[in-house]
PDB file of C-alpha atoms in Angstrom:
ATOM      1  CA  MET D   1     100.460  67.411  27.186  1.00 44.00           C
ATOM      2  CA  THR D   2     103.890  65.835  27.385  1.00 48.00           C
ATOM      3  CA  ASP D   3     104.812  62.243  28.073  1.00 51.00           C
ATOM      4  CA  ASP D   4     108.124  60.900  29.376  1.00 50.00           C
ATOM      5  CA  SER D   5     107.915  57.655  27.394  1.00 47.00           C
ATOM      6  CA  LEU D   6     108.381  57.175  23.680  1.00 46.00           C
ATOM      7  CA  PRO D   7     104.985  57.312  21.951  1.00 44.00           C
ATOM      8  CA  SER D   8     103.692  54.732  19.534  1.00 42.00           C
ATOM      9  CA  PRO D   9     102.967  55.919  15.984  1.00 42.00           C
ATOM     10  CA  VAL D  10      99.921  58.231  15.897  1.00 41.00           C
ATOM     11  CA  THR D  11      98.481  60.715  13.464  1.00 55.00           C
ATOM     12  CA  ALA D  12     100.856  63.445  14.692  1.00 63.00           C
ATOM     13  CA  SER D  13     103.225  64.668  12.014  1.00 80.00           C
ATOM     14  CA  ARG D  14     106.506  64.773  13.946  1.00 92.00           C
ATOM     15  CA  THR D  15     108.006  64.033  17.353  1.00 95.00           C
ATOM     16  CA  VAL D  16     109.292  66.987  19.375  1.00 96.00           C
ATOM     17  CA  PHE D  17     111.723  66.716  22.294  1.00 97.00           C
ATOM     18  CA  PHE D  18     112.183  69.450  24.910  1.00 96.00           C
ATOM     19  CA  VAL D  19     115.600  68.831  26.482  1.00 96.00           C
ATOM     20  CA  SER D  20     116.849  70.797  29.474  1.00 93.00           C
ATOM     21  CA  ASP D  21     119.294  70.636  32.366  1.00 91.00           C
ATOM     22  CA  GLY D  22     116.500  72.133  34.489  1.00 87.00           C
ATOM     23  CA  THR D  23     112.725  71.775  34.491  1.00 85.00           C
ATOM     24  CA  GLY D  24     112.319  72.076  30.723  1.00 85.00           C
ATOM     25  CA  ILE D  25     109.688  74.800  31.075  1.00 83.00           C
ATOM     26  CA  THR D  26     111.719  77.390  29.165  1.00 83.00           C
ATOM     27  CA  ALA D  27     112.420  75.045  26.252  1.00 88.00           C
ATOM     28  CA  GLU D  28     108.808  73.904  26.166  1.00 90.00           C
ATOM     29  CA  THR D  29     107.389  77.426  26.320  1.00 85.00           C
ATOM     30  CA  PHE D  30     109.612  78.613  23.487  1.00 88.00           C
ATOM     31  CA  GLY D  31     108.948  75.445  21.494  1.00 90.00           C
ATOM     32  CA  HIS D  32     105.200  75.769  21.840  1.00 89.00           C
ATOM     33  CA  ALA D  33     105.350  79.382  20.684  1.00 87.00           C
ATOM     34  CA  VAL D  34     107.220  78.335  17.537  1.00 90.00           C
ATOM     35  CA  LEU D  35     105.189  75.183  16.830  1.00 91.00           C
ATOM     36  CA  SER D  36     101.897  77.057  17.212  1.00 88.00           C
ATOM     37  CA  GLN D  37     102.686  78.714  13.889  1.00 90.00           C
ATOM     38  CA  PHE D  38     102.186  75.380  12.134  1.00 91.00           C
ATOM     39  CA  ASP D  39      98.764  73.780  11.731  1.00 89.00           C
ATOM     40  CA  LEU D  40     100.077  70.338  12.613  1.00 91.00           C
ATOM     41  CA  ARG D  41      99.951  67.904  15.504  1.00 91.00           C
ATOM     42  CA  PHE D  42     103.152  66.955  17.300  1.00 94.00           C
ATOM     43  CA  ARG D  43     104.143  64.139  19.631  1.00 93.00           C
ATOM     44  CA  GLN D  44     105.720  65.972  22.574  1.00 93.00           C
ATOM     45  CA  ILE D  45     108.275  64.562  25.004  1.00 95.00           C
ATOM     46  CA  ARG D  46     109.903  66.550  27.809  1.00 93.00           C
ATOM     47  CA  LEU D  47     113.335  65.426  29.035  1.00 95.00           C
ATOM     48  CA  PRO D  48     114.167  67.554  32.112  1.00 93.00           C
ATOM     49  CA  PHE D  49     117.222  67.506  34.404  1.00 93.00           C
ATOM     50  CA  VAL D  50     119.661  66.328  31.743  1.00 95.00           C
ATOM     51  CA  ASP D  51     122.602  67.518  33.850  1.00 93.00           C
ATOM     52  CA  SER D  52     125.216  64.790  33.323  1.00 95.00           C
ATOM     53  CA  ILE D  53     126.959  63.096  30.404  1.00 97.00           C
ATOM     54  CA  GLU D  54     125.134  59.853  31.202  1.00 97.00           C
ATOM     55  CA  LYS D  55     121.745  61.539  31.059  1.00 96.00           C
ATOM     56  CA  ALA D  56     122.712  63.353  27.865  1.00 97.00           C
ATOM     57  CA  HIS D  57     123.636  60.055  26.185  1.00 97.00           C
ATOM     58  CA  ASP D  58     120.332  58.550  27.358  1.00 97.00           C
ATOM     59  CA  ALA D  59     118.431  61.508  25.885  1.00 97.00           C
ATOM     60  CA  ALA D  60     120.355  61.175  22.605  1.00 98.00           C
ATOM     61  CA  ARG D  61     119.495  57.471  22.512  1.00 97.00           C
ATOM     62  CA  ARG D  62     115.794  58.243  22.863  1.00 97.00           C
ATOM     63  CA  ILE D  63     115.969  60.825  20.083  1.00 97.00           C
ATOM     64  CA  ASN D  64     117.637  58.250  17.825  1.00 97.00           C
ATOM     65  CA  GLU D  65     115.022  55.624  18.776  1.00 97.00           C
ATOM     66  CA  SER D  66     112.273  58.034  17.787  1.00 96.00           C
ATOM     67  CA  PHE D  67     113.947  58.593  14.419  1.00 96.00           C
ATOM     68  CA  ALA D  68     114.195  54.836  13.870  1.00 96.00           C
ATOM     69  CA  LEU D  69     110.581  54.275  14.912  1.00 95.00           C
ATOM     70  CA  HIS D  70     108.942  57.050  12.888  1.00 93.00           C
ATOM     71  CA  GLY D  71     111.377  57.461  10.015  1.00 93.00           C
ATOM     72  CA  GLN D  72     111.582  61.240  10.493  1.00 94.00           C
ATOM     73  CA  ARG D  73     114.058  63.400  12.353  1.00 95.00           C
ATOM     74  CA  PRO D  74     112.591  64.567  15.664  1.00 96.00           C
ATOM     75  CA  ILE D  75     112.612  68.294  16.341  1.00 96.00           C
ATOM     76  CA  VAL D  76     114.720  69.037  19.423  1.00 97.00           C
ATOM     77  CA  PHE D  77     114.358  72.236  21.463  1.00 96.00           C
ATOM     78  CA  SER D  78     117.126  72.381  24.063  1.00 94.00           C
ATOM     79  CA  THR D  79     118.299  74.733  26.800  1.00 91.00           C
ATOM     80  CA  LEU D  80     121.485  72.972  27.851  1.00 91.00           C
ATOM     81  CA  VAL D  81     124.011  75.408  29.296  1.00 85.00           C
ATOM     82  CA  LYS D  82     127.107  73.190  29.258  1.00 87.00           C
ATOM     83  CA  HIS D  83     128.754  72.663  25.877  1.00 87.00           C
ATOM     84  CA  ASP D  84     129.670  68.993  26.504  1.00 92.00           C
ATOM     85  CA  LEU D  85     126.051  68.089  27.250  1.00 94.00           C
ATOM     86  CA  SER D  86     124.787  70.071  24.276  1.00 93.00           C
ATOM     87  CA  SER D  87     127.320  68.369  21.983  1.00 94.00           C
ATOM     88  CA  VAL D  88     126.005  64.920  22.948  1.00 97.00           C
ATOM     89  CA  ILE D  89     122.421  65.946  22.181  1.00 97.00           C
ATOM     90  CA  ARG D  90     123.446  67.533  18.882  1.00 95.00           C
ATOM     91  CA  SER D  91     125.088  64.256  17.850  1.00 96.00           C
ATOM     92  CA  ALA D  92     121.656  62.585  17.827  1.00 97.00           C
ATOM     93  CA  ASN D  93     119.648  62.322  14.626  1.00 96.00           C
ATOM     94  CA  GLY D  94     117.335  65.283  15.104  1.00 96.00           C
ATOM     95  CA  MET D  95     116.612  68.811  13.879  1.00 95.00           C
ATOM     96  CA  HIS D  96     118.171  70.868  16.688  1.00 95.00           C
ATOM     97  CA  MET D  97     117.007  74.240  18.046  1.00 92.00           C
ATOM     98  CA  ASP D  98     119.546  75.162  20.744  1.00 89.00           C
ATOM     99  CA  LEU D  99     118.270  78.263  22.534  1.00 84.00           C
ATOM    100  CA  PHE D 100     121.462  78.968  24.478  1.00 79.00           C
ATOM    101  CA  GLN D 101     123.835  78.617  21.533  1.00 78.00           C
ATOM    102  CA  THR D 102     121.513  80.766  19.434  1.00 81.00           C
ATOM    103  CA  PHE D 103     121.203  83.642  21.879  1.00 81.00           C
ATOM    104  CA  VAL D 104     123.937  83.514  24.540  1.00 77.00           C
ATOM    105  CA  ALA D 105     126.974  83.676  22.239  1.00 76.00           C
ATOM    106  CA  PRO D 106     125.774  86.796  20.349  1.00 82.00           C
ATOM    107  CA  LEU D 107     124.924  88.448  23.676  1.00 84.00           C
ATOM    108  CA  GLU D 108     128.372  87.661  25.066  1.00 82.00           C
ATOM    109  CA  GLN D 109     129.857  89.431  22.067  1.00 84.00           C
ATOM    110  CA  GLU D 110     127.509  92.408  22.274  1.00 88.00           C
ATOM    111  CA  LEU D 111     127.856  92.844  26.050  1.00 87.00           C
ATOM    112  CA  ASP D 112     131.569  91.970  26.087  1.00 86.00           C
ATOM    113  CA  VAL D 113     130.894  89.760  29.105  1.00 84.00           C
ATOM    114  CA  LYS D 114     131.102  85.986  29.377  1.00 80.00           C
ATOM    115  CA  SER D 115     127.933  84.235  30.579  1.00 75.00           C
ATOM    116  CA  THR D 116     128.072  82.190  33.783  1.00 65.00           C
ATOM    117  CA  HIS D 117     127.126  78.901  32.063  1.00 60.00           C
ATOM    118  CA  THR D 118     125.435  77.901  35.310  1.00 60.00           C
ATOM    119  CA  ILE D 119     122.962  75.018  35.146  1.00 55.00           C
ATOM    120  CA  GLY D 120     119.455  75.844  36.366  1.00 53.00           C
ATOM    121  CA  ARG D 121     120.262  79.486  37.071  1.00 53.00           C
ATOM    122  CA  ILE D 122     116.824  80.710  35.961  1.00 53.00           C
ATOM    123  CA  HIS D 123     115.104  78.500  38.567  1.00 51.00           C
ATOM    124  CA  ASN D 124     117.764  78.728  41.289  1.00 52.00           C
ATOM    125  CA  ALA D 125     116.064  81.605  43.044  1.00 51.00           C
ATOM    126  CA  VAL D 126     114.407  80.275  46.188  1.00 53.00           C
ATOM    127  CA  ASP D 127     116.196  82.779  48.396  1.00 56.00           C
ATOM    128  CA  THR D 128     115.685  85.851  46.231  1.00 75.00           C
ATOM    129  CA  GLU D 129     113.320  88.665  47.110  1.00 77.00           C
ATOM    130  CA  GLU D 130     111.503  88.176  43.808  1.00 79.00           C
ATOM    131  CA  TYR D 131     110.824  84.505  44.547  1.00 80.00           C
ATOM    132  CA  LYS D 132     109.538  85.299  48.045  1.00 85.00           C
ATOM    133  CA  ASN D 133     107.269  87.988  46.606  1.00 87.00           C
ATOM    134  CA  ARG D 134     105.871  85.482  44.121  1.00 86.00           C
ATOM    135  CA  ILE D 135     105.068  82.940  46.858  1.00 90.00           C
ATOM    136  CA  GLU D 136     103.445  85.697  48.930  1.00 93.00           C
ATOM    137  CA  ALA D 137     101.378  86.738  45.903  1.00 93.00           C
ATOM    138  CA  ILE D 138     100.180  83.161  45.325  1.00 93.00           C
ATOM    139  CA  ASN D 139      99.126  82.835  48.968  1.00 95.00           C
ATOM    140  CA  PHE D 140      97.340  86.188  48.769  1.00 95.00           C
ATOM    141  CA  SER D 141      95.458  85.190  45.611  1.00 95.00           C
ATOM    142  CA  LEU D 142      94.389  81.872  47.100  1.00 95.00           C
ATOM    143  CA  ALA D 143      93.171  83.585  50.291  1.00 95.00           C
ATOM    144  CA  HIS D 144      91.230  86.169  48.268  1.00 96.00           C
ATOM    145  CA  ASP D 145      89.736  83.820  45.693  1.00 95.00           C
ATOM    146  CA  ASP D 146      86.026  84.185  44.947  1.00 93.00           C
ATOM    147  CA  GLY D 147      85.532  86.862  47.608  1.00 92.00           C
ATOM    148  CA  GLN D 148      86.606  84.574  50.470  1.00 92.00           C
ATOM    149  CA  SER D 149      88.336  87.361  52.374  1.00 91.00           C
ATOM    150  CA  HIS D 150      87.960  91.128  52.641  1.00 89.00           C
ATOM    151  CA  LYS D 151      91.197  91.557  54.623  1.00 90.00           C
ATOM    152  CA  ASN D 152      94.200  93.463  53.306  1.00 92.00           C
ATOM    153  CA  LEU D 153      92.575  94.408  50.002  1.00 95.00           C
ATOM    154  CA  ALA D 154      94.696  97.555  50.087  1.00 94.00           C
ATOM    155  CA  GLU D 155      97.665  95.277  49.350  1.00 95.00           C
ATOM    156  CA  ALA D 156      96.098  93.951  46.142  1.00 96.00           C
ATOM    157  CA  ASP D 157      97.668  94.951  42.837  1.00 95.00           C
ATOM    158  CA  VAL D 158      94.432  94.151  41.013  1.00 96.00           C
ATOM    159  CA  ILE D 159      90.936  92.962  41.964  1.00 97.00           C
ATOM    160  CA  LEU D 160      89.091  91.032  39.276  1.00 98.00           C
ATOM    161  CA  VAL D 161      85.287  91.104  39.145  1.00 98.00           C
ATOM    162  CA  GLY D 162      82.797  89.271  36.959  1.00 97.00           C
ATOM    163  CA  VAL D 163      80.115  86.611  36.968  1.00 97.00           C
ATOM    164  CA  SER D 164      80.898  83.144  38.231  1.00 96.00           C
ATOM    165  CA  ARG D 165      83.011  81.050  35.786  1.00 95.00           C
ATOM    166  CA  SER D 166      84.170  83.973  33.658  1.00 97.00           C
ATOM    167  CA  GLY D 167      87.861  83.188  34.218  1.00 96.00           C
ATOM    168  CA  LYS D 168      88.688  85.187  37.351  1.00 96.00           C
ATOM    169  CA  THR D 169      90.395  82.449  39.391  1.00 96.00           C
ATOM    170  CA  PRO D 170      92.808  81.110  36.749  1.00 95.00           C
ATOM    171  CA  THR D 171      93.714  84.650  35.723  1.00 96.00           C
ATOM    172  CA  SER D 172      94.380  85.650  39.355  1.00 96.00           C
ATOM    173  CA  LEU D 173      96.645  82.659  39.919  1.00 94.00           C
ATOM    174  CA  TYR D 174      98.476  83.199  36.635  1.00 93.00           C
ATOM    175  CA  LEU D 175      99.188  86.826  37.552  1.00 95.00           C
ATOM    176  CA  ALA D 176     100.493  85.700  40.941  1.00 94.00           C
ATOM    177  CA  MET D 177     102.615  82.799  39.686  1.00 89.00           C
ATOM    178  CA  GLN D 178     104.000  84.466  36.575  1.00 87.00           C
ATOM    179  CA  TYR D 179     104.355  88.079  37.680  1.00 89.00           C
ATOM    180  CA  GLY D 180     104.204  88.055  41.479  1.00 91.00           C
ATOM    181  CA  LEU D 181     101.088  90.253  41.508  1.00 94.00           C
ATOM    182  CA  LYS D 182      98.649  90.086  44.393  1.00 95.00           C
ATOM    183  CA  ALA D 183      95.366  89.468  42.602  1.00 96.00           C
ATOM    184  CA  ALA D 184      92.042  89.148  44.428  1.00 97.00           C
ATOM    185  CA  ASN D 185      88.791  88.261  42.696  1.00 97.00           C
ATOM    186  CA  TYR D 186      85.127  88.786  43.516  1.00 96.00           C
ATOM    187  CA  PRO D 187      82.055  87.277  41.859  1.00 96.00           C
ATOM    188  CA  LEU D 188      79.220  89.545  40.764  1.00 97.00           C
ATOM    189  CA  ILE D 189      76.011  87.812  41.842  1.00 96.00           C
ATOM    190  CA  PRO D 190      72.238  88.449  41.511  1.00 95.00           C
ATOM    191  CA  ASP D 191      72.178  90.190  44.918  1.00 95.00           C
ATOM    192  CA  ASP D 192      74.610  92.787  43.543  1.00 96.00           C
ATOM    193  CA  PHE D 193      72.458  93.273  40.461  1.00 96.00           C
ATOM    194  CA  GLU D 194      69.292  93.759  42.524  1.00 95.00           C
ATOM    195  CA  ARG D 195      71.039  96.404  44.653  1.00 95.00           C
ATOM    196  CA  GLY D 196      72.670  97.900  41.578  1.00 94.00           C
ATOM    197  CA  LYS D 197      75.926  98.179  43.507  1.00 94.00           C
ATOM    198  CA  LEU D 198      79.304  96.496  43.785  1.00 95.00           C
ATOM    199  CA  PRO D 199      80.014  94.227  46.782  1.00 93.00           C
ATOM    200  CA  SER D 200      80.364  96.551  49.774  1.00 92.00           C
ATOM    201  CA  SER D 201      84.100  95.936  50.305  1.00 94.00           C
ATOM    202  CA  LEU D 202      85.117  97.001  46.786  1.00 96.00           C
ATOM    203  CA  PRO D 203      84.228 100.716  46.240  1.00 95.00           C
ATOM    204  CA  PRO D 204      87.253 102.003  48.229  1.00 95.00           C
ATOM    205  CA  PHE D 205      89.494 100.148  45.755  1.00 95.00           C
ATOM    206  CA  LYS D 206      87.760 101.024  42.496  1.00 94.00           C
ATOM    207  CA  ALA D 207      91.045 102.059  40.863  1.00 93.00           C
ATOM    208  CA  LYS D 208      92.254  98.474  41.254  1.00 95.00           C
ATOM    209  CA  LEU D 209      89.166  96.831  39.775  1.00 97.00           C
ATOM    210  CA  PHE D 210      89.247  95.063  36.423  1.00 97.00           C
ATOM    211  CA  GLY D 211      86.260  93.210  35.017  1.00 97.00           C
ATOM    212  CA  LEU D 212      85.950  89.993  33.056  1.00 98.00           C
ATOM    213  CA  THR D 213      82.873  89.144  31.014  1.00 98.00           C
ATOM    214  CA  ILE D 214      81.985  86.299  28.667  1.00 98.00           C
ATOM    215  CA  THR D 215      79.304  85.487  26.114  1.00 98.00           C
ATOM    216  CA  PRO D 216      76.173  83.911  27.654  1.00 98.00           C
ATOM    217  CA  GLU D 217      76.443  80.925  25.289  1.00 98.00           C
ATOM    218  CA  ARG D 218      79.990  80.101  26.371  1.00 97.00           C
ATOM    219  CA  LEU D 219      79.146  80.731  30.029  1.00 97.00           C
ATOM    220  CA  SER D 220      76.198  78.338  29.831  1.00 97.00           C
ATOM    221  CA  GLN D 221      78.432  75.687  28.279  1.00 97.00           C
ATOM    222  CA  ILE D 222      81.037  76.031  31.032  1.00 96.00           C
ATOM    223  CA  ARG D 223      78.466  76.006  33.829  1.00 96.00           C
ATOM    224  CA  ASN D 224      76.707  72.964  32.402  1.00 96.00           C
ATOM    225  CA  GLU D 225      79.980  71.067  32.680  1.00 94.00           C
ATOM    226  CA  ARG D 226      79.867  71.812  36.404  1.00 90.00           C
ATOM    227  CA  ARG D 227      76.110  71.727  37.162  1.00 94.00           C
ATOM    228  CA  ALA D 228      74.289  70.249  34.185  1.00 95.00           C
ATOM    229  CA  GLY D 229      70.629  71.197  33.736  1.00 94.00           C
ATOM    230  CA  SER D 230      70.591  73.705  36.613  1.00 96.00           C
ATOM    231  CA  LYS D 231      69.075  77.167  36.587  1.00 96.00           C
ATOM    232  CA  TYR D 232      72.603  78.429  37.317  1.00 96.00           C
ATOM    233  CA  ALA D 233      73.733  77.019  33.950  1.00 97.00           C
ATOM    234  CA  SER D 234      70.656  77.853  31.889  1.00 97.00           C
ATOM    235  CA  LEU D 235      71.171  80.112  28.893  1.00 97.00           C
ATOM    236  CA  GLU D 236      68.413  82.452  30.094  1.00 98.00           C
ATOM    237  CA  ASN D 237      70.063  82.932  33.482  1.00 98.00           C
ATOM    238  CA  CYS D 238      73.495  83.352  31.914  1.00 98.00           C
ATOM    239  CA  ARG D 239      72.131  86.064  29.612  1.00 98.00           C
ATOM    240  CA  TYR D 240      70.622  87.855  32.604  1.00 98.00           C
ATOM    241  CA  GLU D 241      73.821  87.711  34.691  1.00 98.00           C
ATOM    242  CA  VAL D 242      76.154  88.751  31.858  1.00 98.00           C
ATOM    243  CA  ASN D 243      73.900  91.642  30.833  1.00 98.00           C
ATOM    244  CA  GLU D 244      73.553  92.891  34.416  1.00 98.00           C
ATOM    245  CA  ALA D 245      77.272  92.503  35.156  1.00 98.00           C
ATOM    246  CA  GLU D 246      78.279  94.446  32.049  1.00 98.00           C
ATOM    247  CA  HIS D 247      75.723  97.149  32.859  1.00 97.00           C
ATOM    248  CA  LEU D 248      77.070  97.426  36.414  1.00 97.00           C
ATOM    249  CA  MET D 249      80.681  97.641  35.241  1.00 97.00           C
ATOM    250  CA  ARG D 250      79.824 100.335  32.700  1.00 97.00           C
ATOM    251  CA  ARG D 251      77.971 102.375  35.314  1.00 96.00           C
ATOM    252  CA  GLU D 252      80.845 102.073  37.781  1.00 96.00           C
ATOM    253  CA  GLY D 253      83.468 102.945  35.159  1.00 95.00           C
ATOM    254  CA  ILE D 254      85.309  99.626  35.531  1.00 96.00           C
ATOM    255  CA  ARG D 255      87.715  98.558  32.792  1.00 95.00           C
ATOM    256  CA  TRP D 256      86.779  95.128  31.443  1.00 96.00           C
ATOM    257  CA  LEU D 257      87.242  92.663  28.599  1.00 96.00           C
ATOM    258  CA  SER D 258      85.633  89.472  27.335  1.00 97.00           C
ATOM    259  CA  SER D 259      87.408  86.224  28.156  1.00 96.00           C
ATOM    260  CA  THR D 260      85.361  84.262  25.604  1.00 96.00           C
ATOM    261  CA  THR D 261      88.048  83.792  22.968  1.00 94.00           C
ATOM    262  CA  LYS D 262      91.135  84.890  24.881  1.00 94.00           C
ATOM    263  CA  SER D 263      93.773  82.761  26.574  1.00 91.00           C
ATOM    264  CA  ILE D 264      94.802  83.346  30.175  1.00 92.00           C
ATOM    265  CA  GLU D 265      98.068  84.778  28.872  1.00 90.00           C
ATOM    266  CA  GLU D 266      96.245  87.299  26.676  1.00 93.00           C
ATOM    267  CA  ILE D 267      93.918  88.331  29.497  1.00 95.00           C
ATOM    268  CA  ALA D 268      96.837  88.755  31.906  1.00 93.00           C
ATOM    269  CA  THR D 269      98.824  90.812  29.393  1.00 91.00           C
ATOM    270  CA  THR D 270      95.870  93.151  28.852  1.00 93.00           C
ATOM    271  CA  ILE D 271      95.471  93.589  32.608  1.00 94.00           C
ATOM    272  CA  LEU D 272      99.188  94.349  32.970  1.00 91.00           C
ATOM    273  CA  GLN D 273      98.916  97.018  30.287  1.00 88.00           C
ATOM    274  CA  GLU D 274      95.975  98.587  32.080  1.00 88.00           C
ATOM    275  CA  ILE D 275      97.177  98.545  35.691  1.00 83.00           C
ATOM    276  CA  LYS D 276     100.856  99.152  34.818  1.00 74.00           C
ATOM    277  CA  PRO D 277     102.500  97.681  37.936  1.00 67.00           C
ATOM    278  CA  ASP D 278     106.102  98.570  38.725  1.00 57.00           C
ATOM    279  CA  ARG D 279     108.311  96.118  36.857  1.00 49.00           C
ATOM    280  CA  ARG D 280     111.426  94.775  38.497  1.00 47.00           C
ATOM    281  CA  GLU D 281     114.775  94.839  36.765  1.00 42.00           C
ATOM    282  CA  TYR D 282     116.473  91.571  35.846  1.00 37.00           C
TER     283      TYR D 282
END
C-alpha cells in the first residue's frame, strides 16, 4: 500500500520512492519485484505525474526530507523519460534505480535506433486496437462473472470453473485487464455434484475450461469472512464441495490447479501456458 504523504518513523527498515512521469505503475511493479527478494519492511511512497521541472524539484525535496527524517538514504525507483527531470531526481540524497537509463541506452546502441523519449508512451494508448480489446475483455468478464450470462461463450478465451470463493473472479478480471483475454467463470455447486455433470451451457466449450480448486481449510476460512458460522462456510461442507468438484473435473478431463498458495499472477501465468492464446507483437 502506498501513501502520498511522508510517513512518520515506523518499524520499516527503509523508505522507498516510486517516481514516474506517468502513473508510476511500471516503477512500482519493478520495484516490488526487486524488494520482494529482501525479508524487510519498506515505507512506500508513489510520486506519479512528475512531468515538469517544478514537480521534479518537489519530488527531490521530499526525498531529501525523508533522508533527514530517518537518517537513511531512501531507495528511489524511477521511470522518468526526460533527462532534465531525471537529473533533478538524481541530485536528491537517495539510492537511485533509474529504469530508463539502465535499459534504454543499451537498447539504443544495440538496435542502432534512438528512443522517442516520449512521456507516458506506455499508457498513451486509448485509441489503439489493443486498448479497445482490453476494455472489451473487461466488459465481457464482468458480464460473465459467476455464471451470470450464457451468451457469447464462444467468444471466451477461457472459462474458469470451481467452487465458490476459489479465486475465479479475481483471476478472470486479471486476465482481462492485464492480457485482454475474455475470461468467463462458472461456479460448481451442489446441484452439479448431484447430477454429476457440468452446468448445461459448458460442455460445448470443454476445450476452453480451466478449473480452480483450493484446500477445504482455506476455503472455510475465506467463506467465514463472508458468512461466519454458516453451513456454506463450515469445514465439513467445504470438504464435500472441494472433493466433489475435483472429482467432477477429473472425470471431465478438465485442466486445473490449486489456488491455495498461489498469487493471482501465478494462476494467470499457468492458465496462459495451458491455453496458449495468440500473443500480439509490441
